Tab-separated table of C-alpha atoms and ligand atoms in Angstrom:
chain	number	residue	atom	x	y	z
A	1	UNK	CA	-28.028	63.461	26.944
A	2	UNK	CA	-25.453	60.524	26.904
A	3	UNK	CA	-21.678	61.958	25.724
A	4	UNK	CA	-18.511	59.946	25.430
A	5	UNK	CA	-15.657	61.547	27.168
A	6	UNK	CA	-12.494	61.076	25.111
A	7	UNK	CA	-8.738	59.904	26.660
A	8	UNK	CA	-6.472	62.620	25.295
A	9	UNK	CA	-3.964	65.246	26.854
A	10	UNK	CA	-3.694	69.030	27.083
A	11	UNK	CA	-0.016	68.450	27.752
A	12	UNK	CA	3.833	66.742	26.510
A	13	UNK	CA	2.310	64.223	23.303
A	14	UNK	CA	-1.233	66.379	23.298
A	15	UNK	CA	-3.668	64.088	21.322
A	16	UNK	CA	-6.200	66.209	22.193
A	17	UNK	CA	-8.995	66.325	19.190
A	18	UNK	CA	-12.498	67.744	18.219
A	19	UNK	CA	-15.120	65.513	17.244
A	20	UNK	CA	-16.601	66.905	13.951
A	21	UNK	CA	-19.562	66.979	16.768
A	22	UNK	CA	-17.904	69.487	19.309
A	23	UNK	CA	-16.259	71.418	15.664
A	24	UNK	CA	-19.709	72.166	14.537
A	25	UNK	CA	-20.647	73.592	18.028
A	26	UNK	CA	-17.294	75.457	18.511
A	27	UNK	CA	-17.833	79.167	20.078
A	28	UNK	CA	-16.645	81.216	16.814
A	29	UNK	CA	-16.663	84.573	18.384
A	30	UNK	CA	-16.554	86.899	15.164
A	31	UNK	CA	-19.672	88.417	13.491
A	32	UNK	CA	-17.660	90.524	11.518
A	33	UNK	CA	-14.290	90.971	9.498
A	34	UNK	CA	-13.011	93.151	11.867
A	35	UNK	CA	-12.423	93.152	15.850
A	36	UNK	CA	-11.472	95.692	18.968
A	37	UNK	CA	-12.922	95.072	22.258
A	38	UNK	CA	-15.677	96.235	22.995
A	39	UNK	CA	-18.278	95.882	25.756
A	40	UNK	CA	-19.431	92.506	24.550
A	41	UNK	CA	-21.359	91.301	27.017
A	42	UNK	CA	-25.568	89.735	27.007
A	43	UNK	CA	-27.690	87.888	29.210
A	44	UNK	CA	-26.219	84.341	29.905
A	45	UNK	CA	-29.695	82.753	28.777
A	46	UNK	CA	-30.222	79.015	27.776
A	47	UNK	CA	-28.975	78.585	24.227
A	48	UNK	CA	-30.251	75.767	21.405
A	49	UNK	CA	-29.686	72.532	22.343
A	50	UNK	CA	-26.130	71.428	22.194
A	51	UNK	CA	-24.482	74.762	21.732
A	52	UNK	CA	-22.051	75.526	24.339
A	53	UNK	CA	-24.583	78.126	25.958
A	54	UNK	CA	-27.528	75.457	26.384
A	55	UNK	CA	-26.938	75.147	29.873
A	56	UNK	CA	-25.106	77.759	32.883
A	57	UNK	CA	-21.964	75.457	33.031
A	58	UNK	CA	-21.351	73.509	29.410
A	59	UNK	CA	-19.436	69.983	29.845
A	60	UNK	CA	-18.430	68.171	26.535
A	61	UNK	CA	-16.685	65.624	25.321
A	62	UNK	CA	-13.263	66.226	26.739
A	63	UNK	CA	-14.470	66.859	30.284
A	64	UNK	CA	-12.810	64.036	31.623
A	65	UNK	CA	-9.800	64.798	29.605
A	66	UNK	CA	-9.771	68.611	31.544
A	67	UNK	CA	-10.302	67.224	35.097
A	68	UNK	CA	-7.152	65.479	34.558
A	69	UNK	CA	-5.401	68.216	33.387
A	70	UNK	CA	-6.444	70.366	36.369
A	71	UNK	CA	-5.384	67.605	38.755
A	72	UNK	CA	-2.276	67.596	37.550
A	73	UNK	CA	-1.274	71.246	37.349
A	74	UNK	CA	-2.678	71.525	40.846
A	75	UNK	CA	-0.256	68.770	41.990
A	76	UNK	CA	2.398	70.361	40.841
A	77	UNK	CA	1.639	74.084	41.824
A	78	UNK	CA	-1.259	74.487	44.716
A	79	UNK	CA	-1.451	77.814	44.238
A	80	UNK	CA	-3.434	77.518	41.023
A	81	UNK	CA	-6.347	77.484	44.114
A	82	UNK	CA	-6.187	80.462	46.397
A	83	UNK	CA	-8.787	82.197	48.442
A	84	UNK	CA	-9.357	85.005	50.573
A	85	UNK	CA	-10.439	84.106	54.190
A	86	UNK	CA	-13.214	86.231	53.876
A	87	UNK	CA	-14.564	84.323	50.887
A	88	UNK	CA	-15.621	81.066	52.914
A	89	UNK	CA	-19.625	81.986	52.135
A	90	UNK	CA	-18.841	83.222	48.425
A	91	UNK	CA	-17.148	79.032	48.492
A	92	UNK	CA	-20.261	77.540	49.137
A	93	UNK	CA	-22.423	79.882	47.074
A	94	UNK	CA	-20.097	78.540	44.135
A	95	UNK	CA	-20.608	74.958	45.086
A	96	UNK	CA	-24.557	74.886	45.692
A	97	UNK	CA	-24.625	76.939	41.949
A	98	UNK	CA	-22.415	74.340	40.282
A	99	UNK	CA	-23.686	71.067	41.794
A	100	UNK	CA	-26.989	72.675	40.747
A	101	UNK	CA	-26.604	73.295	38.200
A	102	UNK	CA	-24.619	70.164	36.501
A	103	UNK	CA	-27.255	67.754	38.596
A	104	UNK	CA	-29.783	69.317	36.673
A	105	UNK	CA	-28.945	69.841	33.449
A	106	UNK	CA	-26.501	66.267	33.073
A	107	UNK	CA	-28.891	64.476	35.427
A	108	UNK	CA	-27.545	60.770	34.027
A	109	UNK	CA	-24.230	62.233	34.637
A	110	UNK	CA	-24.340	64.331	38.186
A	111	UNK	CA	-26.621	63.399	41.255
A	112	UNK	CA	-27.526	65.938	44.132
A	113	UNK	CA	-30.058	64.892	46.958
A	114	UNK	CA	-30.332	67.045	49.900
A	115	UNK	CA	-31.546	66.114	53.569
A	116	UNK	CA	-31.758	69.592	54.878
A	117	UNK	CA	-28.351	70.340	55.636
A	118	UNK	CA	-26.654	67.099	54.463
A	119	UNK	CA	-26.495	66.568	51.046
A	120	UNK	CA	-25.027	64.149	48.881
A	121	UNK	CA	-22.933	64.668	45.577
A	122	UNK	CA	-22.544	61.699	42.985
A	123	UNK	CA	-20.239	62.775	40.137
A	124	UNK	CA	-20.360	59.998	38.162
A	125	UNK	CA	-17.899	60.456	35.159
A	126	UNK	CA	-14.925	60.938	37.786
A	127	UNK	CA	-16.519	58.386	40.037
A	128	UNK	CA	-16.990	60.762	43.404
A	129	UNK	CA	-19.413	60.245	46.130
A	130	UNK	CA	-19.998	62.554	48.503
A	131	UNK	CA	-22.546	63.256	51.889
A	132	UNK	CA	-21.587	66.288	53.803
A	133	UNK	CA	-22.732	69.479	55.637
A	134	UNK	CA	-23.560	72.033	53.724
A	135	UNK	CA	-21.627	74.992	54.661
A	136	UNK	CA	-19.660	72.955	57.312
A	137	UNK	CA	-15.887	73.844	56.596
A	138	UNK	CA	-14.828	70.141	57.416
A	139	UNK	CA	-17.122	68.717	55.076
A	140	UNK	CA	-13.786	68.410	52.122
A	141	UNK	CA	-10.254	67.327	52.609
A	142	UNK	CA	-9.992	70.844	50.768
A	143	UNK	CA	-11.856	74.405	50.623
A	144	UNK	CA	-15.230	73.721	48.807
A	145	UNK	CA	-14.617	75.911	45.801
A	146	UNK	CA	-11.513	73.556	45.501
A	147	UNK	CA	-13.746	70.682	45.355
A	148	UNK	CA	-15.748	71.363	42.494
A	149	UNK	CA	-13.002	73.312	40.672
A	150	UNK	CA	-11.530	70.341	40.281
A	151	UNK	CA	-14.957	68.801	38.906
A	152	UNK	CA	-16.151	71.774	36.538
A	153	UNK	CA	-14.928	72.486	33.719
A	154	UNK	CA	-12.774	75.792	32.815
A	155	UNK	CA	-11.850	78.458	35.317
A	156	UNK	CA	-13.377	79.856	38.454
A	157	UNK	CA	-13.292	83.652	39.832
A	158	UNK	CA	-14.982	84.794	43.026
A	159	UNK	CA	-15.606	88.160	43.231
A	160	UNK	CA	-16.052	90.487	46.378
A	161	UNK	CA	-17.675	93.519	46.131
A	162	UNK	CA	-16.986	96.701	48.032
A	163	UNK	CA	-15.649	100.323	48.155
A	164	UNK	CA	-17.386	100.621	44.401
A	165	UNK	CA	-15.082	98.177	42.378
A	166	UNK	CA	-14.708	94.229	42.321
A	167	UNK	CA	-11.838	92.541	44.072
A	168	UNK	CA	-10.344	88.886	42.639
A	169	UNK	CA	-10.681	87.581	46.094
A	170	UNK	CA	-10.870	83.719	45.704
A	171	UNK	CA	-9.748	81.953	42.065
A	172	UNK	CA	-9.198	78.289	40.579
A	173	UNK	CA	-6.692	79.049	37.689
A	174	UNK	CA	-5.688	76.276	35.941
A	175	UNK	CA	-6.679	76.875	32.203
A	176	UNK	CA	-5.752	80.427	31.800
A	177	UNK	CA	-4.614	82.477	29.046
A	178	UNK	CA	-1.136	83.951	30.295
A	179	UNK	CA	-2.280	85.671	33.479
A	180	UNK	CA	-1.385	84.741	37.086
A	181	UNK	CA	-3.902	84.150	40.132
A	182	UNK	CA	-1.077	83.868	42.416
A	183	UNK	CA	-0.010	87.759	41.259
A	184	UNK	CA	-3.850	89.089	40.585
A	185	UNK	CA	-5.587	87.967	43.604
A	186	UNK	CA	-6.681	90.685	45.969
A	187	UNK	CA	-5.922	93.058	43.372
A	188	UNK	CA	-9.235	95.590	42.194
A	189	UNK	CA	-10.519	95.136	38.867
A	190	UNK	CA	-8.336	98.643	36.963
A	191	UNK	CA	-5.275	97.095	38.959
A	192	UNK	CA	-5.604	93.602	36.981
A	193	UNK	CA	-6.628	94.745	33.554
A	194	UNK	CA	-4.289	97.283	34.240
A	195	UNK	CA	-1.882	95.213	30.959
A	196	UNK	CA	-5.006	95.871	28.808
A	197	UNK	CA	-4.205	97.915	25.732
A	198	UNK	CA	-6.533	100.429	23.968
A	199	UNK	CA	-9.453	100.031	26.419
A	200	UNK	CA	-9.212	103.232	28.453
A	201	UNK	CA	-9.862	105.063	25.673
A	202	UNK	CA	-12.587	103.115	24.317
A	203	UNK	CA	-13.542	103.220	27.970
A	204	UNK	CA	-14.361	99.408	27.513
A	205	UNK	CA	-13.793	98.741	31.507
A	206	UNK	CA	-15.305	101.336	33.358
A	207	UNK	CA	-18.896	100.574	31.773
A	208	UNK	CA	-18.264	96.872	31.934
A	209	UNK	CA	-17.817	97.255	35.734
A	210	UNK	CA	-20.514	99.829	36.427
A	211	UNK	CA	-23.104	97.170	34.698
A	212	UNK	CA	-21.420	94.493	36.769
A	213	UNK	CA	-21.916	96.023	39.339
A	214	UNK	CA	-25.151	96.416	39.185
A	215	UNK	CA	-25.870	92.360	38.124
A	216	UNK	CA	-28.729	90.495	39.381
A	217	UNK	CA	-29.142	87.732	41.012
A	218	UNK	CA	-30.880	84.813	38.551
A	219	UNK	CA	-29.774	86.870	35.659
A	220	UNK	CA	-26.345	85.799	34.938
A	221	UNK	CA	-24.633	87.426	32.178
A	222	UNK	CA	-21.807	86.150	29.245
A	223	UNK	CA	-18.868	87.553	26.750
A	224	UNK	CA	-16.334	85.895	24.255
A	225	UNK	CA	-12.959	86.496	24.539
A	226	UNK	CA	-10.289	85.011	22.646
A	227	UNK	CA	-6.539	84.804	21.905
A	228	UNK	CA	-4.316	82.100	19.943
A	229	UNK	CA	-2.307	79.177	21.813
A	230	UNK	CA	0.250	76.927	20.396
A	231	UNK	CA	-0.631	73.004	20.645
A	232	UNK	CA	-3.698	72.561	22.423
A	233	UNK	CA	-2.086	73.562	26.136
A	234	UNK	CA	-4.628	74.981	28.974
A	235	UNK	CA	-2.216	75.642	31.526
A	236	UNK	CA	-0.720	78.235	29.483
A	237	UNK	CA	0.200	80.493	32.631
A	238	UNK	CA	3.081	82.592	32.938
A	239	UNK	CA	4.192	80.080	36.143
A	240	UNK	CA	5.160	77.791	33.386
A	241	UNK	CA	6.102	79.728	30.549
A	242	UNK	CA	9.249	78.313	30.201
A	243	UNK	CA	7.166	74.838	29.141
A	244	UNK	CA	5.055	76.399	26.184
A	245	UNK	CA	6.611	80.057	25.100
A	246	UNK	CA	9.121	78.779	23.571
A	247	UNK	CA	6.903	76.549	20.936
A	248	UNK	CA	5.491	80.330	19.450
A	249	UNK	CA	8.996	79.692	17.358
A	250	UNK	CA	8.381	76.545	16.222
A	251	UNK	CA	5.626	77.609	14.024
A	252	UNK	CA	6.280	77.248	10.482
A	253	UNK	CA	3.653	77.250	6.961
A	254	UNK	CA	3.641	73.299	7.072
A	255	UNK	CA	2.552	72.997	10.588
A	256	UNK	CA	0.146	76.339	11.207
A	257	UNK	CA	-2.523	74.155	10.094
A	258	UNK	CA	-2.003	71.409	13.350
A	259	UNK	CA	-0.359	73.762	15.649
A	260	UNK	CA	-1.845	77.068	15.888
A	261	UNK	CA	-5.136	76.938	17.636
A	262	UNK	CA	-7.830	79.580	18.187
A	263	UNK	CA	-9.105	79.843	22.065
A	264	UNK	CA	-12.619	80.856	23.100
A	265	UNK	CA	-12.837	81.783	26.534
A	266	UNK	CA	-16.526	81.265	27.395
A	267	UNK	CA	-17.191	83.823	30.192
A	268	UNK	CA	-19.756	84.160	32.317
A	269	UNK	CA	-20.988	85.998	35.921
A	270	UNK	CA	-23.726	85.017	38.088
A	271	UNK	CA	-24.475	87.308	41.223
A	272	UNK	CA	-24.299	85.009	44.361
A	273	UNK	CA	-26.886	85.031	47.101
A	274	UNK	CA	-25.981	84.584	50.683
A	275	UNK	CA	-22.148	86.428	49.852
A	276	UNK	CA	-23.800	89.104	47.297
A	277	UNK	CA	-20.552	88.043	45.235
A	278	UNK	CA	-19.273	87.301	41.792
A	279	UNK	CA	-18.471	83.921	40.127
A	280	UNK	CA	-16.567	84.992	37.002
A	281	UNK	CA	-16.521	81.469	35.290
A	282	UNK	CA	-13.919	81.359	32.340
A	283	UNK	CA	-14.226	78.438	30.084
A	284	UNK	CA	-11.767	77.440	27.683
A	285	UNK	CA	-12.308	76.276	23.701
A	286	UNK	CA	-9.411	75.083	21.771
A	287	UNK	CA	-9.346	74.791	17.687
A	288	UNK	CA	-6.672	74.281	15.566
A	289	UNK	CA	-6.721	75.878	12.370
A	290	UNK	CA	-7.063	72.153	10.068
A	291	UNK	CA	-10.203	71.750	12.073
A	292	UNK	CA	-11.506	75.891	11.908
A	293	UNK	CA	-11.197	75.542	8.206
A	294	UNK	CA	-13.618	72.599	7.713
A	295	UNK	CA	-16.079	75.567	7.936
A	296	UNK	CA	-15.320	78.087	4.578
A	297	UNK	CA	-16.638	80.529	6.234
A	298	UNK	CA	-14.747	81.060	9.240
A	299	UNK	CA	-11.302	80.029	7.889
A	300	UNK	CA	-12.121	83.451	5.756
A	301	UNK	CA	-13.497	85.524	7.963
A	302	UNK	CA	-10.900	84.574	10.874
A	303	UNK	CA	-8.168	84.870	7.856
A	304	UNK	CA	-9.507	88.734	7.719
A	305	UNK	CA	-9.877	89.321	11.598
A	306	UNK	CA	-6.241	88.694	11.607
A	307	UNK	CA	-4.881	90.128	8.642
A	308	UNK	CA	-6.646	92.852	9.801
A	309	UNK	CA	-5.791	93.237	13.869
A	310	UNK	CA	-4.605	96.347	15.787
A	311	UNK	CA	-0.846	96.120	16.429
A	312	UNK	CA	-1.055	96.614	19.970
A	313	UNK	CA	-2.995	93.694	20.045
A	314	UNK	CA	-1.168	91.196	18.193
A	315	UNK	CA	1.475	92.440	20.681
A	316	UNK	CA	-0.292	92.194	24.137
A	317	UNK	CA	-1.641	88.483	23.084
A	318	UNK	CA	1.573	87.085	22.271
A	319	UNK	CA	0.986	86.682	18.336
A	320	UNK	CA	3.024	88.229	17.197
A	321	UNK	CA	6.114	84.955	16.354
A	322	UNK	CA	3.325	83.607	14.161
A	323	UNK	CA	0.543	85.605	12.982
A	324	UNK	CA	1.991	86.494	9.492
A	325	UNK	CA	2.367	82.341	9.100
A	326	UNK	CA	-1.111	82.076	10.368
A	327	UNK	CA	-2.435	84.893	8.074
A	328	UNK	CA	-0.372	83.078	5.186
A	329	UNK	CA	-1.905	79.943	5.515
A	330	UNK	CA	-5.372	80.956	6.247
A	331	UNK	CA	-5.026	83.402	2.948
A	332	UNK	CA	-5.246	80.670	0.665
A	333	UNK	CA	-9.005	80.051	2.111
A	334	UNK	CA	-10.283	83.202	1.626
A	335	UNK	CA	-11.626	83.458	-1.938
A	336	UNK	CA	-12.003	87.100	-0.898
A	337	UNK	CA	-15.969	87.192	-1.307
A	338	UNK	CA	-18.069	88.477	1.314
A	339	UNK	CA	-19.217	85.977	4.539
A	340	UNK	CA	-22.949	85.480	4.895
A	341	UNK	CA	-24.695	87.261	7.699
A	342	UNK	CA	-24.050	85.997	11.287
A	343	UNK	CA	-21.622	83.797	10.522
B	401	HEM	C1	-8.290	90.497	30.147
B	401	HEM	C2	-12.742	92.390	29.487
B	401	HEM	C3	-14.411	91.058	33.694
B	401	HEM	C4	-10.010	89.036	34.728
B	401	HEM	C5	-9.306	91.637	29.313
B	401	HEM	C6	-9.182	91.827	28.125
B	401	HEM	C7	-9.975	92.078	28.096
B	401	HEM	C8	-11.102	91.741	29.160
B	401	HEM	C9	-10.512	93.035	26.577
B	401	HEM	C10	-7.863	91.774	27.320
B	401	HEM	C11	-8.321	90.284	26.589
B	401	HEM	C12	-7.119	89.812	25.602
B	401	HEM	O1	-7.260	90.719	24.748
B	401	HEM	O2	-7.285	88.468	25.496
B	401	HEM	C13	-13.259	92.067	30.432
B	401	HEM	C14	-14.634	92.727	30.699
B	401	HEM	C15	-15.022	91.564	31.351
B	401	HEM	C16	-13.934	91.199	31.980
B	401	HEM	C17	-15.611	93.403	29.152
B	401	HEM	C18	-16.726	92.048	31.685
B	401	HEM	C19	-17.669	90.980	31.848
B	401	HEM	C20	-13.398	90.382	33.947
B	401	HEM	C21	-13.513	89.866	35.053
B	401	HEM	C22	-12.538	89.251	35.322
B	401	HEM	C23	-11.491	89.279	34.813
B	401	HEM	C24	-14.798	89.393	35.604
B	401	HEM	C25	-11.697	88.359	36.983
B	401	HEM	C26	-10.707	88.161	37.755
B	401	HEM	C27	-9.067	89.462	33.617
B	401	HEM	C28	-7.901	88.946	33.817
B	401	HEM	C29	-6.939	89.646	32.448
B	401	HEM	C30	-8.206	89.956	31.530
B	401	HEM	C31	-6.563	88.541	34.631
B	401	HEM	C32	-5.769	89.741	31.939
B	401	HEM	C33	-4.825	90.845	32.134
B	401	HEM	C34	-3.392	90.747	32.258
B	401	HEM	O3	-2.821	90.772	31.301
B	401	HEM	O4	-2.825	90.345	33.245
B	401	HEM	N1	-10.262	91.681	29.851
B	401	HEM	N2	-13.052	91.378	30.947
B	401	HEM	N3	-12.229	90.104	33.580
B	401	HEM	N4	-9.694	90.239	32.534
B	401	HEM	FE1	-11.350	90.781	31.602
């Protein structure tokens, strides 16, 4: 498989754009004209060729630019990577899973050679090559989770399972939708999910936790989550709120198409072999309203979802300042006819 990596930015001049091919494979998350939280978990099995679910970890045309953006975020705030000491074994599990997946799934981009515990990893797009001893904490000049977190698109949390719940005890978080690793690290499932509205009465979090506690090795699962972001910005963290929060006031009916983005997270969860921890991967996809509207069905459906969205979700997702303008903009693309099944 050959991929042309784009030179683009996720901050300042925001040159990020999706090619027609990237738009076509965008993980549009709505199967109905309305949306409410649910336990939308399914097996993370191999999807169709070219789909974002074809492989365990999706590498796309934004790979190099996204890794550069991760490095910039970490240089400004080293706290975006944090791991509690008991997560060392889980970090090596994470390194093994990502190295094996990438080298098997994208052999012309990544390679992994093993000679006992002496491993050689090569990442061609980023120009990285290292021979190291698996499990030896002196292998890199950083922790193994940070080493691979910098080389795979998306964010990563390692969850420790104990006391009948899951704890977010390590994370590499540079493209989060307004939550803070520094705040959440060490927290338990119901603590970090505390701010999410509506879910307690729906029973979503209790059921999802029960399901995940029984997650089996070799049987990963996935779900989609979504929100909206102004500009194609990966790092919408609370720490940097002053850098992006005010952009929500800049939306007008004339710039909705360019400024307003649907932000979809492909979240997948893997049981890890040695530590029994769970890897939670959060892969972010951004598409602006102009790009989204190249699909008449998506524009129609998103118009209806947004128009009918529960006020608690509008507020929690931070859409209050630009939702009505976006609905108005999208209404021009909605002829009122039924959206074809499965779209
Ligand atoms: C937020 C569900 C797993 C971390 C949310 C939201 C939902 C949700 C519905 C609100 C999102 C929004 O409206 O944009 C679930 C379900 C899971 C799951 C069903 C099971 C697969 C996880 C895991 C983590 C996590 C494993 C690991 C850290 C978070 C965080 C937030 C969040 C940090 C933001 C909370 C805040 O506002 O501070 N989750 N989640 N979730 N989830 Fe999960």
